[in-house]
């Protein structure tokens, strides 16, 4: 059911928890323009569930800008990024939709994101097509992932993607 809904998406989806554009302040990136920046903090929760729908939609996190995501003392039951379970089109999934991570960042190839998880239990996290379960999608090039004292039970990346880390690089990342 989720796969059928997502396969019809044509525009970017929003984060289930977080933001597609975080606008705490603007940062000038030399030669690249101005990008929004922001910080997302989630702490002291038990039984968290988040489900993102659509292209680039992040389960928990942000996109398009310099972001940081801090998750502390949280039990995550299940979280899914946008476009989970997409099929692999030939060659090598190049034409597949670009989903979003369960936890992390999407579409920020020229800025830096930082993901910090401390004392977190994750029962299940599923990344979308071309996207890591925890980390980034195929457009991310600069993510720092810091995992401290966490229990990670079941994490799966989308097609051509790591469970924890990055998605398959896009052909035109510069």
mmCIF file of C-alpha atoms in Angstrom:
data_model
loop_
_atom_site.group_PDB
_atom_site.id
_atom_site.type_symbol
_atom_site.label_atom_id
_atom_site.label_comp_id
_atom_site.label_asym_id
_atom_site.label_seq_id
_atom_site.Cartn_x
_atom_site.Cartn_y
_atom_site.Cartn_z
ATOM 1 C CA UNK A 1 0.000 0.000 0.000
ATOM 2 C CA UNK A 2 2.738 2.476 0.886
ATOM 3 C CA UNK A 3 4.734 1.518 -2.197
ATOM 4 C CA UNK A 4 1.728 2.099 -4.471
ATOM 5 C CA UNK A 5 1.038 5.519 -2.936
ATOM 6 C CA UNK A 6 4.663 6.619 -3.164
ATOM 7 C CA UNK A 7 5.208 5.406 -6.701
ATOM 8 C CA UNK A 8 2.715 8.053 -7.892
ATOM 9 C CA UNK A 9 4.413 10.980 -6.115
ATOM 10 C CA UNK A 10 5.688 13.672 -8.476
ATOM 11 C CA UNK A 11 6.763 16.459 -6.106
ATOM 12 C CA UNK A 12 8.990 16.510 -3.021
ATOM 13 C CA UNK A 13 7.409 15.359 0.209
ATOM 14 C CA UNK A 14 7.848 16.979 3.585
ATOM 15 C CA UNK A 15 9.510 15.456 6.628
ATOM 16 C CA UNK A 16 7.281 13.507 8.994
ATOM 17 C CA UNK A 17 9.238 15.043 11.901
ATOM 18 C CA UNK A 18 11.491 17.955 10.967
ATOM 19 C CA UNK A 19 11.373 20.250 7.977
ATOM 20 C CA UNK A 20 12.059 20.278 4.255
ATOM 21 C CA UNK A 21 13.319 23.853 4.622
ATOM 22 C CA UNK A 22 14.746 24.864 7.987
ATOM 23 C CA UNK A 23 14.864 28.651 8.246
ATOM 24 C CA UNK A 24 16.543 29.647 11.497
ATOM 25 C CA UNK A 25 19.107 31.660 9.574
ATOM 26 C CA UNK A 26 20.608 31.925 6.106
ATOM 27 C CA UNK A 27 24.149 30.933 5.181
ATOM 28 C CA UNK A 28 26.028 32.093 2.096
ATOM 29 C CA UNK A 29 27.888 29.262 0.388
ATOM 30 C CA UNK A 30 30.587 30.561 -1.954
ATOM 31 C CA UNK A 31 29.375 30.375 -5.528
ATOM 32 C CA UNK A 32 26.327 28.287 -4.596
ATOM 33 C CA UNK A 33 23.846 30.848 -3.262
ATOM 34 C CA UNK A 34 22.078 31.161 0.069
ATOM 35 C CA UNK A 35 20.768 28.082 1.866
ATOM 36 C CA UNK A 36 18.536 27.799 4.924
ATOM 37 C CA UNK A 37 20.075 26.401 8.105
ATOM 38 C CA UNK A 38 18.527 24.864 11.177
ATOM 39 C CA UNK A 39 18.692 22.565 14.171
ATOM 40 C CA UNK A 40 16.240 19.813 15.042
ATOM 41 C CA UNK A 41 16.309 18.284 18.547
ATOM 42 C CA UNK A 42 14.265 15.318 19.730
ATOM 43 C CA UNK A 43 14.710 14.048 23.263
ATOM 44 C CA UNK A 44 13.129 12.007 26.051
ATOM 45 C CA UNK A 45 10.449 10.170 24.050
ATOM 46 C CA UNK A 46 9.253 6.578 24.225
ATOM 47 C CA UNK A 47 7.447 4.781 21.390
ATOM 48 C CA UNK A 48 8.099 7.275 18.564
ATOM 49 C CA UNK A 49 6.775 6.388 15.085
ATOM 50 C CA UNK A 50 7.202 8.485 11.930
ATOM 51 C CA UNK A 51 6.224 7.766 8.315
ATOM 52 C CA UNK A 52 7.252 10.028 5.432
ATOM 53 C CA UNK A 53 5.562 9.997 2.009
ATOM 54 C CA UNK A 54 6.890 11.284 -1.291
ATOM 55 C CA UNK A 55 10.094 12.140 -3.102
ATOM 56 C CA UNK A 56 12.932 13.041 -0.754
ATOM 57 C CA UNK A 57 10.646 12.895 2.262
ATOM 58 C CA UNK A 58 12.571 12.292 5.482
ATOM 59 C CA UNK A 59 11.064 10.269 8.327
ATOM 60 C CA UNK A 60 12.947 12.228 11.009
ATOM 61 C CA UNK A 61 15.298 15.016 9.907
ATOM 62 C CA UNK A 62 15.590 17.763 7.331
ATOM 63 C CA UNK A 63 16.582 18.669 3.810
ATOM 64 C CA UNK A 64 17.909 21.389 1.560
ATOM 65 C CA UNK A 65 20.297 23.301 3.755
ATOM 66 C CA UNK A 66 22.797 23.048 6.555
ATOM 67 C CA UNK A 67 21.097 21.102 9.290
ATOM 68 C CA UNK A 68 21.824 19.329 12.523
ATOM 69 C CA UNK A 69 19.682 16.616 14.072
ATOM 70 C CA UNK A 70 20.157 15.605 17.705
ATOM 71 C CA UNK A 71 18.220 12.608 19.043
ATOM 72 C CA UNK A 72 18.769 11.791 22.722
ATOM 73 C CA UNK A 73 17.066 9.343 25.100
ATOM 74 C CA UNK A 74 14.483 8.200 22.534
ATOM 75 C CA UNK A 75 12.915 4.821 21.766
ATOM 76 C CA UNK A 76 11.925 4.685 18.075
ATOM 77 C CA UNK A 77 9.469 1.882 17.303
ATOM 78 C CA UNK A 78 9.373 2.413 13.533
ATOM 79 C CA UNK A 79 10.353 5.111 11.062
ATOM 80 C CA UNK A 80 10.233 5.098 7.247
ATOM 81 C CA UNK A 81 11.603 7.489 4.671
ATOM 82 C CA UNK A 82 9.693 8.426 1.521
ATOM 83 C CA UNK A 83 9.486 5.969 -1.372
ATOM 84 C CA UNK A 84 10.328 2.766 0.544
ATOM 85 C CA UNK A 85 10.404 -0.472 -1.382
ATOM 86 C CA UNK A 86 10.756 1.036 -4.855
ATOM 87 C CA UNK A 87 11.709 -1.406 -7.582
ATOM 88 C CA UNK A 88 15.047 -1.175 -9.352
ATOM 89 C CA UNK A 89 14.745 0.059 -12.934
ATOM 90 C CA UNK A 90 17.611 -0.629 -15.322
ATOM 91 C CA UNK A 91 20.346 0.352 -15.512
ATOM 92 C CA UNK A 92 21.170 0.088 -11.807
ATOM 93 C CA UNK A 93 18.138 2.020 -10.634
ATOM 94 C CA UNK A 94 19.174 5.284 -12.343
ATOM 95 C CA UNK A 95 15.557 6.093 -13.210
ATOM 96 C CA UNK A 96 14.091 5.126 -9.831
ATOM 97 C CA UNK A 97 12.511 7.819 -7.702
ATOM 98 C CA UNK A 98 14.748 9.400 -5.059
ATOM 99 C CA UNK A 99 13.337 8.654 -1.646
ATOM 100 C CA UNK A 100 14.297 9.939 1.761
ATOM 101 C CA UNK A 101 16.086 8.423 4.732
ATOM 102 C CA UNK A 102 14.218 7.106 7.731
ATOM 103 C CA UNK A 103 16.491 9.253 9.924
ATOM 104 C CA UNK A 104 18.785 11.907 8.453
ATOM 105 C CA UNK A 105 18.911 14.340 5.559
ATOM 106 C CA UNK A 106 18.033 14.655 1.880
ATOM 107 C CA UNK A 107 19.076 16.856 -1.063
ATOM 108 C CA UNK A 108 21.877 18.909 0.435
ATOM 109 C CA UNK A 109 24.844 18.285 -1.802
ATOM 110 C CA UNK A 110 26.754 21.499 -1.122
ATOM 111 C CA UNK A 111 26.210 21.935 2.627
ATOM 112 C CA UNK A 112 27.030 19.934 5.739
ATOM 113 C CA UNK A 113 24.639 17.989 7.950
ATOM 114 C CA UNK A 114 25.345 16.469 11.362
ATOM 115 C CA UNK A 115 23.357 13.616 12.885
ATOM 116 C CA UNK A 116 23.928 12.884 16.585
ATOM 117 C CA UNK A 117 22.190 9.967 18.285
ATOM 118 C CA UNK A 118 22.809 9.258 21.973
ATOM 119 C CA UNK A 119 21.021 6.662 24.123
ATOM 120 C CA UNK A 120 18.600 5.795 21.314
ATOM 121 C CA UNK A 121 16.879 2.476 20.657
ATOM 122 C CA UNK A 122 15.673 1.898 17.094
ATOM 123 C CA UNK A 123 13.427 -1.110 16.549
ATOM 124 C CA UNK A 124 12.947 -0.560 12.805
ATOM 125 C CA UNK A 125 14.110 2.055 10.279
ATOM 126 C CA UNK A 126 13.582 1.761 6.511
ATOM 127 C CA UNK A 127 15.144 4.162 4.033
ATOM 128 C CA UNK A 128 13.498 5.062 0.750
ATOM 129 C CA UNK A 129 14.755 4.365 -2.744
ATOM 130 C CA UNK A 130 18.464 5.316 -3.226
ATOM 131 C CA UNK A 131 18.572 6.373 0.416
ATOM 132 C CA UNK A 132 20.218 5.060 3.564
ATOM 133 C CA UNK A 133 18.060 3.936 6.452
ATOM 134 C CA UNK A 134 20.062 6.270 8.709
ATOM 135 C CA UNK A 135 22.076 8.989 6.939
ATOM 136 C CA UNK A 136 21.450 10.568 3.546
ATOM 137 C CA UNK A 137 20.075 10.108 0.071
ATOM 138 C CA UNK A 138 21.912 10.073 -3.247
ATOM 139 C CA UNK A 139 22.400 13.875 -3.281
ATOM 140 C CA UNK A 140 24.150 14.209 0.073
ATOM 141 C CA UNK A 141 27.923 14.533 0.068
ATOM 142 C CA UNK A 142 28.727 15.885 3.543
ATOM 143 C CA UNK A 143 27.130 14.093 6.493
ATOM 144 C CA UNK A 144 28.699 13.412 9.878
ATOM 145 C CA UNK A 145 26.934 10.573 11.695
ATOM 146 C CA UNK A 146 27.716 10.177 15.402
ATOM 147 C CA UNK A 147 26.135 7.195 17.190
ATOM 148 C CA UNK A 148 26.788 6.815 20.926
ATOM 149 C CA UNK A 149 25.390 4.178 23.301
ATOM 150 C CA UNK A 150 22.555 3.182 20.940
ATOM 151 C CA UNK A 151 20.759 -0.084 20.251
ATOM 152 C CA UNK A 152 19.933 -0.450 16.562
ATOM 153 C CA UNK A 153 17.902 -3.579 15.850
ATOM 154 C CA UNK A 154 16.620 -3.503 12.267
ATOM 155 C CA UNK A 155 17.775 -0.881 9.760
ATOM 156 C CA UNK A 156 17.483 -1.226 5.980
ATOM 157 C CA UNK A 157 18.595 1.127 3.232
ATOM 158 C CA UNK A 158 16.689 1.499 -0.019
ATOM 159 C CA UNK A 159 17.920 0.086 -3.317
ATOM 160 C CA UNK A 160 21.643 0.788 -3.863
ATOM 161 C CA UNK A 161 21.989 2.336 -0.397
ATOM 162 C CA UNK A 162 23.607 1.562 2.938
ATOM 163 C CA UNK A 163 21.665 0.746 6.079
ATOM 164 C CA UNK A 164 23.728 3.433 7.852
ATOM 165 C CA UNK A 165 25.588 5.955 5.702
ATOM 166 C CA UNK A 166 24.742 7.233 2.243
ATOM 167 C CA UNK A 167 22.661 6.438 -0.791
ATOM 168 C CA UNK A 168 24.081 5.556 -4.183
ATOM 169 C CA UNK A 169 25.779 8.706 -5.530
ATOM 170 C CA UNK A 170 23.921 10.590 -8.200
ATOM 171 C CA UNK A 171 25.672 10.839 -11.564
ATOM 172 C CA UNK A 172 25.814 14.627 -11.502
ATOM 173 C CA UNK A 173 27.025 15.448 -7.987
ATOM 174 C CA UNK A 174 29.633 18.172 -8.147
#
